[in-house]
JSON list of C-alpha atoms in Angstrom, two decimals:
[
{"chain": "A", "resi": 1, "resn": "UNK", "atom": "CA", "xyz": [114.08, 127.51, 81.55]},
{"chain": "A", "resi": 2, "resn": "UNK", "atom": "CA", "xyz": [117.72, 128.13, 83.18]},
{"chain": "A", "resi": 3, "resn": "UNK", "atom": "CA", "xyz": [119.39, 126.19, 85.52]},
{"chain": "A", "resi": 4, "resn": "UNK", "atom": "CA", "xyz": [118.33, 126.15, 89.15]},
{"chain": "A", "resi": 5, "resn": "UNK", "atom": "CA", "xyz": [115.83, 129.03, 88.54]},
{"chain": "A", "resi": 6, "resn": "UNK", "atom": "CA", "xyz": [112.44, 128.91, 90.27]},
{"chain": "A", "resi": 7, "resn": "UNK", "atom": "CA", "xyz": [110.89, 127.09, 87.10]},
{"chain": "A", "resi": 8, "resn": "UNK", "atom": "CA", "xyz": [113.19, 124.61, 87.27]},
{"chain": "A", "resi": 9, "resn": "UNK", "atom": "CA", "xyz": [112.94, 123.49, 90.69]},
{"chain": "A", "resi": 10, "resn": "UNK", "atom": "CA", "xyz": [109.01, 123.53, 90.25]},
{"chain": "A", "resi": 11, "resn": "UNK", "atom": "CA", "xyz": [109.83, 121.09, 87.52]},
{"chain": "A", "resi": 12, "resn": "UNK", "atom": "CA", "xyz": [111.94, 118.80, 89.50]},
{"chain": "A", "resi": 13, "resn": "UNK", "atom": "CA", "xyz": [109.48, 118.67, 92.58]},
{"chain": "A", "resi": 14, "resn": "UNK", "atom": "CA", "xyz": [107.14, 117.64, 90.06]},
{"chain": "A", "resi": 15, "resn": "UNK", "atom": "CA", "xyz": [109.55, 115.19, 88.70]},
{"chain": "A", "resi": 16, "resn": "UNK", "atom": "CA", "xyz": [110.17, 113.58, 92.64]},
{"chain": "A", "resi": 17, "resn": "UNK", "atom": "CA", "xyz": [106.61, 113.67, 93.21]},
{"chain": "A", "resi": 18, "resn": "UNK", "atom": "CA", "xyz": [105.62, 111.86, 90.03]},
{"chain": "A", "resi": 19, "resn": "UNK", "atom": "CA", "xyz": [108.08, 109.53, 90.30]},
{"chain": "A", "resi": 20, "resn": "UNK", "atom": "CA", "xyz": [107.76, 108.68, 94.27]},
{"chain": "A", "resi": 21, "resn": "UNK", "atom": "CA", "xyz": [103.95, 107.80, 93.25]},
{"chain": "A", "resi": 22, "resn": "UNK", "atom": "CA", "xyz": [103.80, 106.11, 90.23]},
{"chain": "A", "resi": 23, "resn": "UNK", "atom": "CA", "xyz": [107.03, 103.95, 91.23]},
{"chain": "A", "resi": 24, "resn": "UNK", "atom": "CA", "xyz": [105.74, 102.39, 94.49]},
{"chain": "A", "resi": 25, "resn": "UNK", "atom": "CA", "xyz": [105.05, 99.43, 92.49]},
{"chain": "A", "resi": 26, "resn": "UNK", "atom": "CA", "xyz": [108.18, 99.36, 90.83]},
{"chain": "A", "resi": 27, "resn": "UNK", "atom": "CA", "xyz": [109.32, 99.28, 94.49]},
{"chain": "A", "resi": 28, "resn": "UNK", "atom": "CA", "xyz": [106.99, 95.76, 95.31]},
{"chain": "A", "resi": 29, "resn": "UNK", "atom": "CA", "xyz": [108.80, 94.20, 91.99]},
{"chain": "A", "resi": 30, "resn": "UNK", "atom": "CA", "xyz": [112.47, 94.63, 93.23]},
{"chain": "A", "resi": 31, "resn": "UNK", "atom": "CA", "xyz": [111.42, 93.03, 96.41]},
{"chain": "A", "resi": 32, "resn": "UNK", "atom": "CA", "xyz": [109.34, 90.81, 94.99]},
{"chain": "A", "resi": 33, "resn": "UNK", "atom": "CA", "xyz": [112.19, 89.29, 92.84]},
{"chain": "A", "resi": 34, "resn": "UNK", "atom": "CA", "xyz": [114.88, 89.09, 95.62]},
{"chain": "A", "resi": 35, "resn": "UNK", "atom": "CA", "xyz": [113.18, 87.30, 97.97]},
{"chain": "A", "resi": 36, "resn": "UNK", "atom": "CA", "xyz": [113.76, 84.00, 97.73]},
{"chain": "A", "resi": 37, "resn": "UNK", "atom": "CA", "xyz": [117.73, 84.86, 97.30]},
{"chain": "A", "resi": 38, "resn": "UNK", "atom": "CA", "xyz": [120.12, 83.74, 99.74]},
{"chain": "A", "resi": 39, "resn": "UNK", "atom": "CA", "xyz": [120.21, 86.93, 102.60]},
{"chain": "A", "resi": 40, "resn": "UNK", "atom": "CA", "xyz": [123.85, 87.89, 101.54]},
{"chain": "A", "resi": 41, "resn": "UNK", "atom": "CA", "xyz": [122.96, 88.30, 97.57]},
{"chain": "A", "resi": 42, "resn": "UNK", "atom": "CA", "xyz": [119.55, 89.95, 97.94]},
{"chain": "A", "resi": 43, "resn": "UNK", "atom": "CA", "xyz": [121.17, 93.22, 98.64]},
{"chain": "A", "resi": 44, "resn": "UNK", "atom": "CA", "xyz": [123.47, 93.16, 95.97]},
{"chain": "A", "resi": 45, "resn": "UNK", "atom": "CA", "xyz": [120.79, 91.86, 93.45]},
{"chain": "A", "resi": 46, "resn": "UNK", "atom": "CA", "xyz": [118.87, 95.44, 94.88]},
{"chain": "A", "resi": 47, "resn": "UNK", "atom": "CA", "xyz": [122.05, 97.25, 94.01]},
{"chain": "A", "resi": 48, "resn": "UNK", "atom": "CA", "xyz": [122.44, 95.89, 90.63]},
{"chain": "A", "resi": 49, "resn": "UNK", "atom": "CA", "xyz": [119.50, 95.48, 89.71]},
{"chain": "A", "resi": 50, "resn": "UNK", "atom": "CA", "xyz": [118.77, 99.07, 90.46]},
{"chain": "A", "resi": 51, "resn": "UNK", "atom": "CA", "xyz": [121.32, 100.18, 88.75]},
{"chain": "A", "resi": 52, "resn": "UNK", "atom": "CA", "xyz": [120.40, 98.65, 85.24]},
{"chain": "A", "resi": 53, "resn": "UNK", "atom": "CA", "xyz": [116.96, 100.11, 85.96]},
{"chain": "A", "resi": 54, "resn": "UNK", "atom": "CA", "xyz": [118.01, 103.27, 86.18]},
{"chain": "A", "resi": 55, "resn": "UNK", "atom": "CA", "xyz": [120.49, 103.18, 83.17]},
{"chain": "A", "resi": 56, "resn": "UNK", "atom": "CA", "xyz": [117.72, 101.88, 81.04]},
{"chain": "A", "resi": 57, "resn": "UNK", "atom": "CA", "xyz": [114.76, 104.27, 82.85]},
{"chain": "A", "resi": 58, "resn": "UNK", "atom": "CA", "xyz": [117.40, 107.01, 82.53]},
{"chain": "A", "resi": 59, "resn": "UNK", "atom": "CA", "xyz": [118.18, 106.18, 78.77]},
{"chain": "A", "resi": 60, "resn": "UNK", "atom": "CA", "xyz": [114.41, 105.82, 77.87]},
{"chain": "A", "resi": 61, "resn": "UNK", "atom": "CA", "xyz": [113.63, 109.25, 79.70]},
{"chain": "A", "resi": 62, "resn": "UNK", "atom": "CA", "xyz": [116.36, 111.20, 77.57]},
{"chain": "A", "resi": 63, "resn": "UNK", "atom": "CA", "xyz": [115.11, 109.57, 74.38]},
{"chain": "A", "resi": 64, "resn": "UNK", "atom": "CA", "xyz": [111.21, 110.64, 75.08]},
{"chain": "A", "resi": 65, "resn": "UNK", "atom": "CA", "xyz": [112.46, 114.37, 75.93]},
{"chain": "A", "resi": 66, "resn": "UNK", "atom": "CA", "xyz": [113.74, 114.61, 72.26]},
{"chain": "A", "resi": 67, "resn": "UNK", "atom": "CA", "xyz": [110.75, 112.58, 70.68]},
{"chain": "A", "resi": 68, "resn": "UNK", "atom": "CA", "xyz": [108.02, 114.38, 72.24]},
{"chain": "A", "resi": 69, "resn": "UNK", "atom": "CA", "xyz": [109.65, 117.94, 70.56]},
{"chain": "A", "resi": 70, "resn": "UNK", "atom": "CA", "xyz": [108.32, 116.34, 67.01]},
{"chain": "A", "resi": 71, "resn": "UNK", "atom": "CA", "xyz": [105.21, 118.04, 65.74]},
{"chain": "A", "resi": 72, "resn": "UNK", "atom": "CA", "xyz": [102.17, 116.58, 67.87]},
{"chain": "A", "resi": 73, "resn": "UNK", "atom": "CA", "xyz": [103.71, 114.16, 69.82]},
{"chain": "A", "resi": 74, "resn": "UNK", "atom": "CA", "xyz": [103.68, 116.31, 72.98]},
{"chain": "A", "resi": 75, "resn": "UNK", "atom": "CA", "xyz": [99.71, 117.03, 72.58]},
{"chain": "A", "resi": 76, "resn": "UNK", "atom": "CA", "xyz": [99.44, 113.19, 71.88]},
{"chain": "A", "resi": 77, "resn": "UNK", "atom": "CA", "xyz": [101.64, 112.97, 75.52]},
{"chain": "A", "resi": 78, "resn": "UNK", "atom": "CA", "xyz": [99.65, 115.18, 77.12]},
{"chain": "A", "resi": 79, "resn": "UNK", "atom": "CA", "xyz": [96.64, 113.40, 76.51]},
{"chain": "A", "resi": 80, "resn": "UNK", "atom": "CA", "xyz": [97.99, 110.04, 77.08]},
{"chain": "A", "resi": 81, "resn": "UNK", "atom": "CA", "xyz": [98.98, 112.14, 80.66]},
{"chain": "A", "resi": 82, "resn": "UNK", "atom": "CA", "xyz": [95.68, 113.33, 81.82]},
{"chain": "A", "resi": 83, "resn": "UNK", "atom": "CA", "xyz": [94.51, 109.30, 80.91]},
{"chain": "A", "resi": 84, "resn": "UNK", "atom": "CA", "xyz": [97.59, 108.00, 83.82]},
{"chain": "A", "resi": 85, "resn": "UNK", "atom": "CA", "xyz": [96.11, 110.47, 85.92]},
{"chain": "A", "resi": 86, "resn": "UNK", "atom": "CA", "xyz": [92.54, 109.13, 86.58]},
{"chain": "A", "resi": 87, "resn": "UNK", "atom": "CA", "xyz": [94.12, 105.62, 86.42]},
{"chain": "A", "resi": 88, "resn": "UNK", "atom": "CA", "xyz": [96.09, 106.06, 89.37]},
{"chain": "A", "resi": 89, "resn": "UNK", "atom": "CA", "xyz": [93.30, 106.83, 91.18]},
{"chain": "A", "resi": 90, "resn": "UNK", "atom": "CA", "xyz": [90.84, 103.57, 89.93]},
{"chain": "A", "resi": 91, "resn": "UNK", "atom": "CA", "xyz": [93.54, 100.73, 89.01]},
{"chain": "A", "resi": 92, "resn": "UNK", "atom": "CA", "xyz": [94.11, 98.14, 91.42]},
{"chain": "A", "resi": 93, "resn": "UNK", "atom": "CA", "xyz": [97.35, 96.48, 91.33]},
{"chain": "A", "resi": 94, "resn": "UNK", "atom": "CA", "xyz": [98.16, 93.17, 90.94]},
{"chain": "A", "resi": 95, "resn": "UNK", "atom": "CA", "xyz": [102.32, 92.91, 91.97]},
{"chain": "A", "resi": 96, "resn": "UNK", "atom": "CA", "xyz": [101.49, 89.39, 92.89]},
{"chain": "A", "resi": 97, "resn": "UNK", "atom": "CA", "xyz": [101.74, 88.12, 89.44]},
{"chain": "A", "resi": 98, "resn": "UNK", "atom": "CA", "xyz": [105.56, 89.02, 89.74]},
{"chain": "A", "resi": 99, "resn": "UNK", "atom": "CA", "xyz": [107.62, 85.86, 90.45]},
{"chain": "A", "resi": 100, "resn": "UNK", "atom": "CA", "xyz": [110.69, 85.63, 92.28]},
{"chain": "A", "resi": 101, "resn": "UNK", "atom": "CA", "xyz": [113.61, 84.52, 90.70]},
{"chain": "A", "resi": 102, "resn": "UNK", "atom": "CA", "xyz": [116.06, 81.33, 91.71]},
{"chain": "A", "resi": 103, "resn": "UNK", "atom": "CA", "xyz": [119.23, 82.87, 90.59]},
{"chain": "A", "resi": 104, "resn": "UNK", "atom": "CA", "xyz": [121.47, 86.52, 91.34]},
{"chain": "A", "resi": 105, "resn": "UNK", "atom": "CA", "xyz": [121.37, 87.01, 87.62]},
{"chain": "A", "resi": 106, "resn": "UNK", "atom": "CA", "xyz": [117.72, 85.99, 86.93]},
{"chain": "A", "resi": 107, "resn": "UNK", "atom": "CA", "xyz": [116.76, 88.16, 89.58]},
{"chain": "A", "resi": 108, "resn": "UNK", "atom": "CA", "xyz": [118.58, 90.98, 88.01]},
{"chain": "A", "resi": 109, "resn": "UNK", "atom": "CA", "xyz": [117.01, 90.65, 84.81]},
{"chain": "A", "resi": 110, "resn": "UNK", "atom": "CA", "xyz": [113.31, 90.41, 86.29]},
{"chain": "A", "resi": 111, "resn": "UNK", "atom": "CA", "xyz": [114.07, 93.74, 88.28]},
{"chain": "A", "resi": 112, "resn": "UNK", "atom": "CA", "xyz": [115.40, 95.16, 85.15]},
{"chain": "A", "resi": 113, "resn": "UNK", "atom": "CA", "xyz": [112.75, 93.87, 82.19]},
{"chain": "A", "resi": 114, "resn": "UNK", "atom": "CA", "xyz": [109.79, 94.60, 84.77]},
{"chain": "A", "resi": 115, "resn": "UNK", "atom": "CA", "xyz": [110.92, 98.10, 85.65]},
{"chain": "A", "resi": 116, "resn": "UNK", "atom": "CA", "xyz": [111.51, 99.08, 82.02]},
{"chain": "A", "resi": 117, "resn": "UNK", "atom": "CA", "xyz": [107.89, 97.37, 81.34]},
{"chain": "A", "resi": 118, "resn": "UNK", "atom": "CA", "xyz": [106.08, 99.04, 84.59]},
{"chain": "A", "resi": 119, "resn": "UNK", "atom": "CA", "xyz": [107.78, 102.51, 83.98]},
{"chain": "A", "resi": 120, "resn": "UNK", "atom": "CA", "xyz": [106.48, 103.65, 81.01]},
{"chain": "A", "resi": 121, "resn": "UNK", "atom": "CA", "xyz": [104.26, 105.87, 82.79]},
{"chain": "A", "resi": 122, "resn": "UNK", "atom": "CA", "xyz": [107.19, 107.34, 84.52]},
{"chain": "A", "resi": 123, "resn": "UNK", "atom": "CA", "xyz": [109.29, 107.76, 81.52]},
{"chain": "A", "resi": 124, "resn": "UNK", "atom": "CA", "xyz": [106.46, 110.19, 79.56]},
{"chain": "A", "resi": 125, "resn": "UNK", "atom": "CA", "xyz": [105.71, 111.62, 82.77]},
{"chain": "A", "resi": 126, "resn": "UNK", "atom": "CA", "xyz": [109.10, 112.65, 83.57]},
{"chain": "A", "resi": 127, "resn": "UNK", "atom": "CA", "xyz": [110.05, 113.62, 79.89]},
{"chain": "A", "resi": 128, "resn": "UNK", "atom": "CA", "xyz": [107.00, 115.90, 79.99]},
{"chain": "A", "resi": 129, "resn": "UNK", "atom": "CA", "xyz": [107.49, 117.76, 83.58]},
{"chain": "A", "resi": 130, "resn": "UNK", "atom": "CA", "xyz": [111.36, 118.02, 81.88]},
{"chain": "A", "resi": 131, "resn": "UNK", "atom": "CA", "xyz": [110.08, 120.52, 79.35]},
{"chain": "A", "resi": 132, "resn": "UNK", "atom": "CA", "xyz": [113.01, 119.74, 77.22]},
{"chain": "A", "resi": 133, "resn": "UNK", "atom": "CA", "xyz": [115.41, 119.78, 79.58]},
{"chain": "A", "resi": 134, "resn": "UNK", "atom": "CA", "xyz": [117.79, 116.25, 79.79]},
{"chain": "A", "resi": 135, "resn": "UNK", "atom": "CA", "xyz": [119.54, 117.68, 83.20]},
{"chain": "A", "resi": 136, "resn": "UNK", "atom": "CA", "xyz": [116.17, 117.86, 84.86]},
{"chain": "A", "resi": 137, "resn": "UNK", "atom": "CA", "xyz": [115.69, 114.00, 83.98]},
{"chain": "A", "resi": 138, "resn": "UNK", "atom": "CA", "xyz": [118.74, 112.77, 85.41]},
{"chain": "A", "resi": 139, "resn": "UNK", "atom": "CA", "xyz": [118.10, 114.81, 88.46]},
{"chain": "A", "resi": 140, "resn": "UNK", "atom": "CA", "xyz": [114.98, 114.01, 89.21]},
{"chain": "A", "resi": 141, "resn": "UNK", "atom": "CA", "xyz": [115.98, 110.28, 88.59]},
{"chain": "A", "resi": 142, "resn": "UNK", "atom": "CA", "xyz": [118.83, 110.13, 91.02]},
{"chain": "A", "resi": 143, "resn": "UNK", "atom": "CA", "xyz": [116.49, 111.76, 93.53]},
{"chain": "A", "resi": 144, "resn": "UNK", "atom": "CA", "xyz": [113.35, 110.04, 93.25]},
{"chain": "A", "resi": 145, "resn": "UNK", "atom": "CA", "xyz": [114.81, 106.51, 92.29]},
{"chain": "A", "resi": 146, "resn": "UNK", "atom": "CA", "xyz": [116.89, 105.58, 94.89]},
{"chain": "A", "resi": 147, "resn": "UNK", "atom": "CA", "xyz": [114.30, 106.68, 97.85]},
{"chain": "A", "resi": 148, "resn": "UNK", "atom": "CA", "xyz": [112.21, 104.33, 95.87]},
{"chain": "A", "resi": 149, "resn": "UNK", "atom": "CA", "xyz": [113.83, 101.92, 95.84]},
{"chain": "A", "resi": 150, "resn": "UNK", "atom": "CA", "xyz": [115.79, 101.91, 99.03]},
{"chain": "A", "resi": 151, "resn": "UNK", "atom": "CA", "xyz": [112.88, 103.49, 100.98]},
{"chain": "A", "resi": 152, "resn": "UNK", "atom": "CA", "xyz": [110.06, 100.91, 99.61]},
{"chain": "A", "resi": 153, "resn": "UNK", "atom": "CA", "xyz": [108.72, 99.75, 102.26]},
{"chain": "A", "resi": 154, "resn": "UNK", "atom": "CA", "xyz": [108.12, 103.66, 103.62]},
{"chain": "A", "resi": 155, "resn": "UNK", "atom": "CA", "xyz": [106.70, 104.87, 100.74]},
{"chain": "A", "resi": 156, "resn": "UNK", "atom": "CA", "xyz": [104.11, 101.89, 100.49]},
{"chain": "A", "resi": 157, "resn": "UNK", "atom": "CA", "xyz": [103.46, 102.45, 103.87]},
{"chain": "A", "resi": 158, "resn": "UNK", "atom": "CA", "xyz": [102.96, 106.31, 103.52]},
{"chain": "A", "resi": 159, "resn": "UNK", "atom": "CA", "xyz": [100.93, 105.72, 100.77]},
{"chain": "A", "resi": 160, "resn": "UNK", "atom": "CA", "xyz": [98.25, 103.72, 102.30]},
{"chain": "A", "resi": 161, "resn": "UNK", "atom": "CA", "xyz": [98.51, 105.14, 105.57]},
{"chain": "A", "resi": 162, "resn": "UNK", "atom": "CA", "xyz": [97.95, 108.67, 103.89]},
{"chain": "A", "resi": 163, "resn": "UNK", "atom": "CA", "xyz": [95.74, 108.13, 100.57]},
{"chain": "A", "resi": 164, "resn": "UNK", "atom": "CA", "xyz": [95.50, 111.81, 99.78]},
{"chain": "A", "resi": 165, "resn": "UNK", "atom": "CA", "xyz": [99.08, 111.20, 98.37]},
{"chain": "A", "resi": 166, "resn": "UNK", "atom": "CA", "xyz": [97.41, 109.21, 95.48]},
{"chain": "A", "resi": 167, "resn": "UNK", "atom": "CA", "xyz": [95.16, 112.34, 94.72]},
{"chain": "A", "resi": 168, "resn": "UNK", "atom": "CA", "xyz": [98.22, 114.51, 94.93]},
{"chain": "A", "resi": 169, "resn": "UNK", "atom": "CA", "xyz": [100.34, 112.63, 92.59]},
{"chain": "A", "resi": 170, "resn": "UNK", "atom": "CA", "xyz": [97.38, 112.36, 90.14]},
{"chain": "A", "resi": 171, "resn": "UNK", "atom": "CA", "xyz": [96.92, 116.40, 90.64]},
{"chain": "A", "resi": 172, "resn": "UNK", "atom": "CA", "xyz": [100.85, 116.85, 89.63]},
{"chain": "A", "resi": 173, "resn": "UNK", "atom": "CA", "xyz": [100.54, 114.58, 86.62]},
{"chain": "A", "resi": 174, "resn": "UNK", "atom": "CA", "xyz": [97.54, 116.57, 85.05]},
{"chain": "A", "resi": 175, "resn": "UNK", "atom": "CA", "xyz": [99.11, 120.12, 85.53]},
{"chain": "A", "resi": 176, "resn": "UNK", "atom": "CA", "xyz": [102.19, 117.99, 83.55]},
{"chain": "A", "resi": 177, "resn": "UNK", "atom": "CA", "xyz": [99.65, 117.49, 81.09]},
{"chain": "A", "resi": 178, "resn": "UNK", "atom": "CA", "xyz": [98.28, 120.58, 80.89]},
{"chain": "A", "resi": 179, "resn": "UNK", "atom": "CA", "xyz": [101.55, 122.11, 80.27]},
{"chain": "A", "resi": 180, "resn": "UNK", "atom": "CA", "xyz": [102.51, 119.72, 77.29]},
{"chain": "A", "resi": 181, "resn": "UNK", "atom": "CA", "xyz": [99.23, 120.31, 75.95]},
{"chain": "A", "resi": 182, "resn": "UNK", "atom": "CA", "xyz": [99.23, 124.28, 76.02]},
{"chain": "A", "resi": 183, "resn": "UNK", "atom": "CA", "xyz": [103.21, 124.46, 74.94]},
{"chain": "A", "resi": 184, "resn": "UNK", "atom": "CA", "xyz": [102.32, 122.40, 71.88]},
{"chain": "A", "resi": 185, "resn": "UNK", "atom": "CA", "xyz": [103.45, 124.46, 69.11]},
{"chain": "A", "resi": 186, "resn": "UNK", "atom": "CA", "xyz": [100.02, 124.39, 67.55]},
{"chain": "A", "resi": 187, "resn": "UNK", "atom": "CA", "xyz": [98.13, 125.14, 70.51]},
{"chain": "A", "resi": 188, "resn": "UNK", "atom": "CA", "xyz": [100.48, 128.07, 71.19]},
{"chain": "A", "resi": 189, "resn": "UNK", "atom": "CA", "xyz": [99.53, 129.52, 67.61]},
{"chain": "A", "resi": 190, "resn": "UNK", "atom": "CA", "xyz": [96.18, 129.70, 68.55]},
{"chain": "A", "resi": 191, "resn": "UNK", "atom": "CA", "xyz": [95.71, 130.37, 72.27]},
{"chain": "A", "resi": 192, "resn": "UNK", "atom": "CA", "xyz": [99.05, 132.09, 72.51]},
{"chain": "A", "resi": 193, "resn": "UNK", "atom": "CA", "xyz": [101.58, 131.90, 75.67]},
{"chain": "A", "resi": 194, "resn": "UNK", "atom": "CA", "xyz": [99.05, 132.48, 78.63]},
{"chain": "A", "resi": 195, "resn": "UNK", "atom": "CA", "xyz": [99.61, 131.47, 82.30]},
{"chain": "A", "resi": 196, "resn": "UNK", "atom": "CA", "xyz": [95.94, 132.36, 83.46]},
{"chain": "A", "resi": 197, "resn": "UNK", "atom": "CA", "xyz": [94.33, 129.93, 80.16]},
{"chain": "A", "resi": 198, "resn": "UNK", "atom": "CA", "xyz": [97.30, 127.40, 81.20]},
{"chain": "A", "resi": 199, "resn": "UNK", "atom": "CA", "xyz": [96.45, 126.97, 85.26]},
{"chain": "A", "resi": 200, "resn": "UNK", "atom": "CA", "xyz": [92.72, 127.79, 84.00]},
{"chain": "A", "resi": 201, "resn": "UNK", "atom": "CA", "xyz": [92.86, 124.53, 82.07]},
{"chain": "A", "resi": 202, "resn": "UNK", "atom": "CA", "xyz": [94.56, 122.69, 84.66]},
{"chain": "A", "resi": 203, "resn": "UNK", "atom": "CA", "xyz": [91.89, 123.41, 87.54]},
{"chain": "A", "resi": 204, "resn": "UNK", "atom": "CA", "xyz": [89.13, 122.69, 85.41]},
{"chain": "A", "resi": 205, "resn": "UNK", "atom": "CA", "xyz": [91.06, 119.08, 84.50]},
{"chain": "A", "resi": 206, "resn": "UNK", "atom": "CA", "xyz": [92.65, 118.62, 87.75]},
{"chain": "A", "resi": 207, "resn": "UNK", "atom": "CA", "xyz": [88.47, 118.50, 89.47]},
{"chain": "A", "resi": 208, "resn": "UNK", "atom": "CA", "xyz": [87.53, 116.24, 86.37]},
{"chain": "A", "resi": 209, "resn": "UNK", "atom": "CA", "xyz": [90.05, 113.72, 86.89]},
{"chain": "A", "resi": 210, "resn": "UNK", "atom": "CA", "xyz": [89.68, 113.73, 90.49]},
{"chain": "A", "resi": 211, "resn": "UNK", "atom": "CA", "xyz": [85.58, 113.60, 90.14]},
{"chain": "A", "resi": 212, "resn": "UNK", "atom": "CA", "xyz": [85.81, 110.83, 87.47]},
{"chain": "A", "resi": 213, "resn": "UNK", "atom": "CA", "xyz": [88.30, 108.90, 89.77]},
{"chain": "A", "resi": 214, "resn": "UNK", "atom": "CA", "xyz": [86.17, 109.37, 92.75]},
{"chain": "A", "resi": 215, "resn": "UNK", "atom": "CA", "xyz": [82.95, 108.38, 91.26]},
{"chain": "A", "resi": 216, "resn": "UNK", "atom": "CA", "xyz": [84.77, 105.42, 89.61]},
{"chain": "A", "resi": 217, "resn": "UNK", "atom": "CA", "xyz": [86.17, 104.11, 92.87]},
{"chain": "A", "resi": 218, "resn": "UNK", "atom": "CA", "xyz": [82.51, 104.78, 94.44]},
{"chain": "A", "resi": 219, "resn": "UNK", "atom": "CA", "xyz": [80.96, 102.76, 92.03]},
{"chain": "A", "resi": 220, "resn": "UNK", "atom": "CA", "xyz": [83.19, 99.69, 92.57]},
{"chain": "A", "resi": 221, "resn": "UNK", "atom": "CA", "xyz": [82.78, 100.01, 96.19]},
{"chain": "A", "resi": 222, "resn": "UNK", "atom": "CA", "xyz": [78.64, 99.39, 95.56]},
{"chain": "A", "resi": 223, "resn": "UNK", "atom": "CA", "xyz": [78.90, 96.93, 93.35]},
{"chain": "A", "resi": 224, "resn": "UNK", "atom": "CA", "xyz": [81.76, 94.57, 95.64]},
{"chain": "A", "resi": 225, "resn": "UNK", "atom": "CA", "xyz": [78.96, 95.12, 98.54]},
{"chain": "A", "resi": 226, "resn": "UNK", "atom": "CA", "xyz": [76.20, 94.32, 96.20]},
{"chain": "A", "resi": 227, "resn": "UNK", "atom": "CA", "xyz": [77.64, 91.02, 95.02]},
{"chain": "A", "resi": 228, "resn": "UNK", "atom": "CA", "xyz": [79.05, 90.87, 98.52]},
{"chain": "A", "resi": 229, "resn": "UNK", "atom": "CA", "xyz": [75.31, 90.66, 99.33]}
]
């Protein structure tokens, strides 16, 4: 993939997109923390606290693009992929259970420990979409983070005022996995390098995940109104 060719901006919309949906929660914890801070500290706890995330997110990322080229470990990804998918659609959340913190510094190390722990989705997701490629992850970092973080409150907001966006974001993430799964070196011994078996697979997955999540999320919705009843 060269730099700023079609492929790669395909990867790093993929990169912003996965990152805007799976780090609206991320978004809840950074407010979450600050809140009980004196007004004048809570937006430089947001600033600093940020920025350690992002070190460490950006850090983690650039470590998972090297360890998924071992033998297997990008099928293994891949998988693990297509699994995030059809969670995002069913999993409630439960930000609540984040407390805020009395202190600048404590606050700073909540935002920082519970991004690193909440964004292990993003980091494999982002490493895969990357295909390789560390400039794509610190791109698509510096894009996506800071409209999460500083933008919050809209993307929450867009989120639930537009749920297709949840669907979309789950579509984006399977293709990723598709793509890790059929450029496994393996998989490319057998099947060969084929774009019609590649967005083939990914259709077919992309209306299983989305079936399985629907279904899922129907199902919970009878059973709250029959113990509602």
């Amino acid at each position: 993939m060269e730099l700023f060719s079609p492929e790669f901006f395909q990867a790093l919309f993929a990169i912003v997109i996965m990152d805007l949906v799976l780090g609206g929660d991320n978004a809840i914890v950074i407010g979450m923390a600050a809140r009980n801070l004196p007004k004048q500290q809570q937006k430089k706890v947001i600033l600093f606290g940020t920025g350690g995330a992002i070190l460490i997110r950006t850090l983690a990322t650039l470590v998972a693009v090297y360890l998924l080229k071992i033998p297997g470990l990008m099928f293994a990804g891949g998988l693990l992929l297509v699994w995030m998918a059809y969670k995002l659609l069913t999993d409630e959340k439960h930000d609540e259970q984040v407390d805020s913190a009395a202190s600048f510094w404590g606050a700073i190390k909540t935002i920082i420990i519970a991004d690193a722990v909440m964004g292990l989705d993003n980091v494999l997701a982002v490493a895969g979409a990357a295909h390789g490629h560390p400039i794509l992850v610190v791109f698509g970092l510096l894009i996506s983070i800071p409209i999460v973080v500083w933008g919050s409150t809209l993307v929450i907001k867009a989120i639930n005022r537009f749920p297709v966006i949840i669907p979309i974001g789950s579509a984006v993430i399977t293709h990723t996995a598709v793509t890790m799964l059929v450029h496994e070196k393996f998989v490319v011994n057998i099947i060969g390098e084929s774009a019609l078996i590649e967005w083939g697979l990914s259709a077919v997955l992309i209306a299983g995940v989305l079936y399985l999540g629907h279904r899922t999320n129907k199902k919970k919705v009878l059973e709250a109104a029959k113990n509602a009843a």
